Tab-separated table of C-alpha atoms and ligand atoms in Angstrom:
chain	number	residue	atom	x	y	z
A	718	MET	CA	2.622	7.684	-40.525
A	719	THR	CA	2.757	3.930	-39.154
A	720	ILE	CA	-0.553	2.136	-39.215
A	721	ILE	CA	-0.552	-1.757	-38.265
A	722	VAL	CA	-3.683	-3.143	-40.071
A	723	GLU	CA	-5.131	-6.166	-38.306
A	724	GLN	CA	-8.616	-6.118	-39.913
A	725	PRO	CA	-10.723	-8.859	-41.292
A	726	GLU	CA	-10.836	-9.224	-45.372
A	727	LEU	CA	-12.524	-6.576	-46.997
A	728	GLU	CA	-15.226	-7.133	-49.343
A	729	SER	CA	-16.792	-4.446	-51.491
A	730	GLU	CA	-20.461	-6.103	-51.358
A	731	VAL	CA	-20.688	-4.994	-47.632
A	732	VAL	CA	-19.713	-1.428	-48.326
A	733	GLU	CA	-22.514	-1.486	-51.140
A	734	LYS	CA	-24.917	-2.799	-48.545
A	735	LYS	CA	-24.148	-0.614	-45.666
A	736	VAL	CA	-23.571	2.578	-46.690
A	737	ASP	CA	-26.431	4.359	-48.661
A	738	VAL	CA	-24.832	6.739	-51.176
A	739	GLU	CA	-27.199	9.413	-52.289
A	740	GLU	CA	-26.871	10.404	-56.291
A	741	ASN	CA	-26.040	13.818	-54.674
A	742	GLU	CA	-23.424	12.965	-51.839
A	743	LEU	CA	-20.051	13.985	-52.077
A	744	VAL	CA	-18.185	11.022	-52.916
A	745	LEU	CA	-14.380	9.733	-53.867
A	746	ASP	CA	-12.885	7.805	-55.712
A	747	GLY	CA	-11.613	4.544	-54.070
A	748	GLY	CA	-13.699	5.798	-51.269
A	749	PHE	CA	-13.086	4.470	-47.303
A	750	GLU	CA	-13.276	0.635	-47.387
A	751	VAL	CA	-15.939	-0.965	-44.445
A	752	PRO	CA	-14.429	-3.868	-42.471
A	753	ASP	CA	-16.920	-6.490	-41.836
A	754	THR	CA	-17.052	-6.877	-38.095
A	755	ASN	CA	-15.904	-4.615	-35.448
A	756	ALA	CA	-13.610	-5.722	-32.384
A	757	PHE	CA	-15.734	-7.696	-30.987
A	758	GLY	CA	-16.440	-9.898	-33.974
A	759	GLN	CA	-19.573	-8.730	-35.044
A	760	THR	CA	-21.434	-6.453	-37.372
A	761	PHE	CA	-21.343	-2.763	-36.609
A	762	ARG	CA	-24.075	-1.129	-34.829
A	763	ASP	CA	-25.840	-4.543	-34.274
A	764	TYR	CA	-27.947	-3.397	-31.012
A	765	ASN	CA	-29.686	-6.964	-31.169
A	766	ALA	CA	-26.553	-9.097	-31.252
A	767	GLU	CA	-26.201	-10.907	-28.604
A	768	SER	CA	-23.578	-10.092	-26.613
A	769	GLU	CA	-22.205	-9.623	-23.346
A	770	ARG	CA	-22.405	-5.604	-23.996
A	771	GLN	CA	-26.006	-6.049	-25.335
A	772	LEU	CA	-27.972	-5.792	-22.181
A	773	SER	CA	-26.081	-2.724	-20.590
A	774	VAL	CA	-26.495	-0.629	-23.762
A	775	GLU	CA	-30.312	-1.413	-23.891
A	776	GLN	CA	-30.256	-0.514	-19.994
A	777	PHE	CA	-28.338	2.390	-21.093
A	778	TYR	CA	-30.946	3.618	-24.066
A	779	ARG	CA	-33.774	2.822	-21.202
A	780	THR	CA	-32.224	5.412	-18.993
A	781	ASN	CA	-31.207	7.738	-21.614
A	782	HIS	CA	-34.791	8.087	-23.294
A	783	ILE	CA	-36.494	8.599	-19.985
A	784	ASN	CA	-34.342	11.252	-18.460
A	785	GLN	CA	-33.835	13.202	-21.875
A	786	THR	CA	-36.452	15.706	-21.429
A	787	TYR	CA	-36.834	19.370	-23.041
A	788	ASP	CA	-36.717	21.035	-19.782
A	789	PHE	CA	-33.255	18.716	-18.651
A	790	VAL	CA	-31.396	19.700	-22.293
A	791	LYS	CA	-32.209	23.584	-21.367
A	792	LYS	CA	-30.933	23.069	-17.846
A	793	MET	CA	-27.609	21.409	-18.815
A	794	ARG	CA	-27.116	23.844	-21.930
A	795	GLU	CA	-27.106	26.583	-19.580
A	796	GLU	CA	-24.898	24.953	-16.945
A	797	TYR	CA	-22.752	23.930	-19.171
A	798	GLY	CA	-22.704	26.694	-22.029
A	799	VAL	CA	-21.000	29.242	-19.415
A	800	LEU	CA	-17.665	27.080	-19.746
A	801	LYS	CA	-15.783	27.993	-16.539
A	802	ARG	CA	-14.769	24.755	-15.308
A	803	VAL	CA	-11.376	23.811	-16.919
A	804	GLU	CA	-9.029	26.062	-19.457
A	805	MET	CA	-7.121	23.534	-21.584
A	806	SER	CA	-5.958	22.875	-24.863
A	807	ILE	CA	-7.343	20.589	-27.452
A	808	TRP	CA	-4.354	18.102	-27.143
A	809	GLU	CA	-4.731	18.447	-23.571
A	810	SER	CA	-8.133	17.023	-23.952
A	811	CYS	CA	-7.429	14.206	-26.187
A	812	GLU	CA	-5.176	13.151	-23.134
A	813	LEU	CA	-7.895	13.170	-20.366
A	814	LEU	CA	-10.236	11.422	-22.553
A	815	ASN	CA	-8.005	8.592	-23.125
A	816	GLU	CA	-8.882	7.467	-19.371
A	817	PHE	CA	-12.770	6.424	-20.759
A	818	ILE	CA	-13.999	4.052	-22.467
A	819	ASP	CA	-17.614	4.739	-23.920
A	820	GLU	CA	-20.160	2.505	-22.376
A	821	SER	CA	-22.901	2.714	-24.831
A	822	ASP	CA	-21.331	1.438	-27.931
A	823	PRO	CA	-21.456	-1.774	-29.010
A	824	ASP	CA	-18.395	-1.465	-31.169
A	825	LEU	CA	-15.670	0.050	-29.211
A	826	ASP	CA	-13.069	-1.757	-26.590
A	827	GLU	CA	-10.402	0.887	-26.987
A	828	PRO	CA	-9.154	3.871	-25.685
A	829	GLN	CA	-10.636	6.820	-26.941
A	830	ILE	CA	-7.584	8.276	-28.652
A	831	GLU	CA	-6.969	5.624	-30.581
A	832	HIS	CA	-10.543	6.361	-31.968
A	833	LEU	CA	-9.954	9.985	-32.455
A	834	LEU	CA	-6.735	8.997	-34.372
A	835	GLN	CA	-8.105	5.931	-36.090
A	836	SER	CA	-10.980	8.230	-37.478
A	837	ALA	CA	-9.094	11.159	-38.410
A	838	GLU	CA	-6.077	9.247	-40.177
A	839	ALA	CA	-8.980	7.393	-42.249
A	840	VAL	CA	-10.322	10.639	-43.024
A	841	ARG	CA	-7.015	11.914	-44.284
A	842	LYS	CA	-6.213	9.143	-46.246
A	843	ASP	CA	-9.388	9.700	-48.554
A	844	TYR	CA	-9.748	13.338	-48.297
A	845	PRO	CA	-6.135	14.761	-48.019
A	846	ASN	CA	-7.042	18.201	-48.971
A	847	GLU	CA	-9.432	18.608	-46.271
A	848	ASP	CA	-7.714	19.201	-43.531
A	849	TRP	CA	-10.494	21.059	-41.510
A	850	LEU	CA	-12.339	17.595	-41.925
A	851	HIS	CA	-9.183	15.528	-40.124
A	852	LEU	CA	-9.613	18.046	-37.249
A	853	THR	CA	-13.080	17.530	-37.454
A	854	ALA	CA	-12.388	14.073	-36.747
A	855	LEU	CA	-10.008	14.159	-34.344
A	856	ILE	CA	-11.850	16.419	-31.949
A	857	HIS	CA	-15.475	14.950	-32.594
A	858	ASP	CA	-16.010	13.114	-29.413
A	859	LEU	CA	-13.958	15.359	-27.322
A	860	GLY	CA	-17.068	16.495	-25.338
A	861	LYS	CA	-16.696	13.297	-23.521
A	862	VAL	CA	-14.634	14.651	-21.095
A	863	LEU	CA	-18.400	15.254	-19.689
A	864	LEU	CA	-17.419	11.817	-18.097
A	865	HIS	CA	-14.780	13.377	-16.111
A	866	PRO	CA	-14.530	14.485	-12.091
A	867	SER	CA	-13.503	17.967	-13.408
A	868	PHE	CA	-17.005	18.301	-15.477
A	869	GLY	CA	-19.020	16.868	-12.555
A	870	SER	CA	-18.788	13.015	-13.632
A	871	LEU	CA	-21.870	13.114	-15.650
A	872	PRO	CA	-23.698	9.538	-16.170
A	873	GLN	CA	-22.732	8.062	-19.499
A	874	TRP	CA	-26.689	8.739	-20.553
A	875	ALA	CA	-26.295	12.112	-20.357
A	876	VAL	CA	-22.703	12.190	-22.446
A	877	VAL	CA	-22.924	9.315	-25.391
A	878	GLY	CA	-25.198	7.330	-27.322
A	879	ASP	CA	-27.408	8.483	-30.172
A	880	THR	CA	-29.197	11.695	-30.108
A	881	PHE	CA	-32.519	12.941	-31.011
A	882	PRO	CA	-34.626	16.431	-30.871
A	883	VAL	CA	-36.458	17.163	-27.881
A	884	GLY	CA	-39.276	19.508	-27.570
A	885	CYS	CA	-41.131	17.493	-30.374
A	886	THR	CA	-42.328	13.775	-31.371
A	887	PHE	CA	-39.456	11.007	-30.863
A	888	ASP	CA	-39.350	9.508	-34.179
A	889	GLU	CA	-39.772	5.439	-34.259
A	890	SER	CA	-36.790	4.891	-36.080
A	891	ILE	CA	-34.850	5.914	-32.691
A	892	VAL	CA	-32.851	2.970	-31.230
A	893	HIS	CA	-35.134	1.594	-28.633
A	894	HIS	CA	-37.928	3.856	-29.150
A	895	LYS	CA	-40.301	1.933	-26.520
A	896	TYR	CA	-38.521	3.585	-23.744
A	897	PHE	CA	-39.669	6.922	-24.485
A	898	LYS	CA	-43.030	6.155	-23.139
A	899	GLU	CA	-41.603	6.799	-19.902
A	900	ASN	CA	-40.400	10.019	-20.536
A	901	PRO	CA	-42.566	12.854	-19.616
A	902	ASP	CA	-42.748	14.595	-22.611
A	903	TYR	CA	-43.961	11.550	-24.230
A	904	ASN	CA	-47.327	12.882	-23.046
A	905	ASN	CA	-46.856	16.637	-23.009
A	906	PRO	CA	-48.937	18.255	-26.102
A	907	ALA	CA	-46.787	20.878	-26.519
A	908	TYR	CA	-43.811	18.416	-27.195
A	909	ASN	CA	-45.263	15.622	-28.434
A	910	THR	CA	-46.246	16.341	-32.231
A	911	LYS	CA	-44.326	16.415	-35.322
A	912	TYR	CA	-43.292	19.919	-35.072
A	913	GLY	CA	-43.519	20.437	-31.321
A	914	VAL	CA	-41.882	23.599	-30.556
A	915	TYR	CA	-40.241	23.754	-34.074
A	916	SER	CA	-41.470	25.030	-37.231
A	917	GLU	CA	-41.141	23.450	-40.878
A	918	GLY	CA	-37.558	24.440	-42.227
A	919	CYS	CA	-36.526	26.240	-39.141
A	920	GLY	CA	-33.065	24.907	-39.498
A	921	LEU	CA	-31.285	22.395	-37.280
A	922	GLU	CA	-29.338	25.259	-35.674
A	923	ASN	CA	-32.652	26.197	-33.602
A	924	VAL	CA	-33.220	22.796	-32.535
A	925	VAL	CA	-32.675	21.348	-29.263
A	926	MET	CA	-30.858	17.992	-29.155
A	927	SER	CA	-30.754	15.831	-26.253
A	928	TRP	CA	-27.786	16.570	-24.069
A	929	GLY	CA	-24.294	14.864	-24.752
A	930	HIS	CA	-20.827	15.110	-25.986
A	931	ASP	CA	-22.101	15.918	-29.590
A	932	ASP	CA	-23.907	19.388	-28.256
A	933	TYR	CA	-21.499	20.175	-25.446
A	934	MET	CA	-18.101	20.205	-27.992
A	935	TYR	CA	-20.260	22.155	-30.281
A	936	LEU	CA	-20.649	24.883	-27.567
A	937	VAL	CA	-16.768	24.682	-26.779
A	938	CYS	CA	-15.952	25.358	-30.446
A	939	LYS	CA	-18.586	28.005	-30.973
A	940	GLU	CA	-17.692	29.851	-27.822
A	941	ASN	CA	-13.993	29.633	-28.176
A	942	LYS	CA	-14.367	31.234	-31.548
A	943	CYS	CA	-12.777	28.302	-33.440
A	944	THR	CA	-12.660	28.823	-37.053
A	945	LEU	CA	-13.572	25.212	-38.481
A	946	PRO	CA	-16.120	25.884	-41.346
A	947	PRO	CA	-19.909	25.401	-40.767
A	948	ALA	CA	-19.952	21.727	-41.854
A	949	GLY	CA	-17.166	20.744	-39.323
A	950	LEU	CA	-19.392	22.119	-36.406
A	951	PHE	CA	-22.602	20.588	-38.073
A	952	ILE	CA	-20.530	17.408	-37.918
A	953	ILE	CA	-19.342	17.558	-34.436
A	954	ARG	CA	-23.054	18.753	-33.052
A	955	PHE	CA	-25.211	15.823	-35.001
A	956	HIS	CA	-22.460	13.097	-35.682
A	957	SER	CA	-24.809	11.107	-33.198
A	958	PHE	CA	-27.975	11.974	-35.043
A	959	TYR	CA	-28.469	8.511	-36.298
A	960	ALA	CA	-32.299	8.747	-37.028
A	961	LEU	CA	-31.230	11.740	-39.404
A	962	HIS	CA	-28.282	10.665	-41.347
A	963	ARG	CA	-29.275	6.955	-41.714
A	964	VAL	CA	-33.031	7.063	-42.132
A	965	GLY	CA	-33.920	10.887	-42.922
A	966	ALA	CA	-36.110	11.233	-39.953
A	967	TYR	CA	-36.766	15.288	-39.292
A	968	LYS	CA	-35.743	16.340	-42.334
A	969	TYR	CA	-38.436	18.443	-42.216
A	970	LEU	CA	-36.704	20.552	-39.858
A	971	MET	CA	-33.664	20.926	-42.099
A	972	ASN	CA	-33.027	24.397	-43.811
A	973	GLU	CA	-30.981	24.219	-47.331
A	974	GLU	CA	-27.784	24.680	-45.238
A	975	ASP	CA	-28.137	21.799	-43.613
A	976	VAL	CA	-28.613	19.862	-46.490
A	977	GLU	CA	-25.403	20.692	-47.464
A	978	ASN	CA	-23.833	20.039	-44.386
A	979	LEU	CA	-25.625	16.791	-44.184
A	980	LYS	CA	-23.362	15.725	-46.862
A	981	TRP	CA	-20.504	15.927	-45.084
A	982	LEU	CA	-21.943	14.019	-42.125
A	983	LYS	CA	-23.032	11.246	-44.073
A	984	ILE	CA	-19.140	11.073	-45.241
A	985	PHE	CA	-17.663	11.748	-41.964
A	986	ASN	CA	-19.969	8.990	-40.519
A	987	LYS	CA	-18.384	6.214	-42.231
A	988	TYR	CA	-14.916	7.052	-40.923
A	989	ASP	CA	-16.649	7.738	-37.531
A	990	LEU	CA	-18.101	4.141	-37.531
A	991	TYR	CA	-15.936	2.189	-39.190
A	992	SER	CA	-12.452	3.100	-38.011
A	993	LYS	CA	-13.343	1.327	-34.612
A	994	SER	CA	-11.524	-1.738	-35.637
A	995	LYS	CA	-8.094	-3.156	-34.874
A	996	VAL	CA	-6.148	-0.579	-36.611
A	997	ARG	CA	-3.268	0.386	-34.557
A	998	ILE	CA	-2.081	4.166	-34.381
A	999	ASP	CA	1.461	5.539	-33.433
A	1000	ILE	CA	0.667	8.570	-31.913
A	1001	GLU	CA	3.895	10.396	-31.405
A	1002	LYS	CA	4.455	9.903	-35.425
A	1003	VAL	CA	1.079	11.715	-36.117
A	1004	LYS	CA	0.858	14.279	-33.296
A	1005	PRO	CA	2.772	17.051	-34.775
A	1006	TYR	CA	0.405	17.284	-37.988
A	1007	TYR	CA	-2.572	17.318	-35.438
A	1008	LEU	CA	-0.523	20.315	-33.346
A	1009	SER	CA	-0.444	22.188	-36.360
A	1010	LEU	CA	-4.271	22.032	-37.469
A	1011	ILE	CA	-5.118	22.661	-33.912
A	1012	ASN	CA	-2.846	25.626	-34.309
A	1013	LYS	CA	-4.471	26.530	-37.682
A	1014	TYR	CA	-8.363	26.386	-36.307
A	1015	PHE	CA	-8.108	26.875	-32.637
A	1016	PRO	CA	-6.798	29.282	-29.674
A	1017	GLU	CA	-3.945	27.703	-27.654
A	1018	LYS	CA	-5.866	27.321	-24.545
A	1019	LEU	CA	-10.031	26.654	-24.538
A	1020	LYS	CA	-12.568	27.473	-21.890
A	1021	TRP	CA	-14.489	24.137	-21.106
B	1138	LIG	FE1	-19.382	10.941	-30.478
B	1139	LIG	FE1	-16.807	8.789	-32.561
């Protein structure tokens, strides 16, 4: 594998500060190193950093928070859950995604396929035996095909960005929380309490999340009978649920299985965030390995 690394110096101190490691978390010796800055020379996920992209990111979240209602998500799940739009392989969908760059992301300015392989290769280096986690990293963002004309060219606010439960209160830790005040659910007593339509420990599987590439890719995997372990599917569905994995919001909705899966999600998330730097990947060189994993866990053609 050829990876040309053009990163700023790595400091272990930064790793300590930025990555919360819980006592019971699955951690590996000599784990992943966190670069200081992203492709724009700023710290990661700094939504207040003055950058040319910042305004459009804030605008993005305003639209997202106003429109992601419980009814909207229910409709989208019904509409996209039938998977009648396209038939294609996992690798074909990687290539399709290559046409897009993620507007909501203040850290990323590279084609998506680079990000997918950066994450997967970084995970592979540190967890060589967890092949399901390598593949999970490769495919976690494939739901972004929703931006493509074949999928109705959904607007960015309905595809990318942080996700959160709908049908219960919008936790204050959610990025740009103030814009939820304009969401109709904000004043709906059926949806604006701590539990809303849910109950304590009901399990995240039963929680309706704001609509985007995460939930869509999860539906694609399930309906196409992919054989990734539950932790892989959990990562795919909740990898943008930052309120949960960064500050522990909504933990009261989790069940025991979620607690186990969340350990893997926290591991994965370091790679999802911090591999978005100037690490170039030789795609043709690593492709055979990933094709073998796709073959192991997925049918040749999937319904999308
Ligand atoms: Fe994502
Ligand atoms: Fe990602």
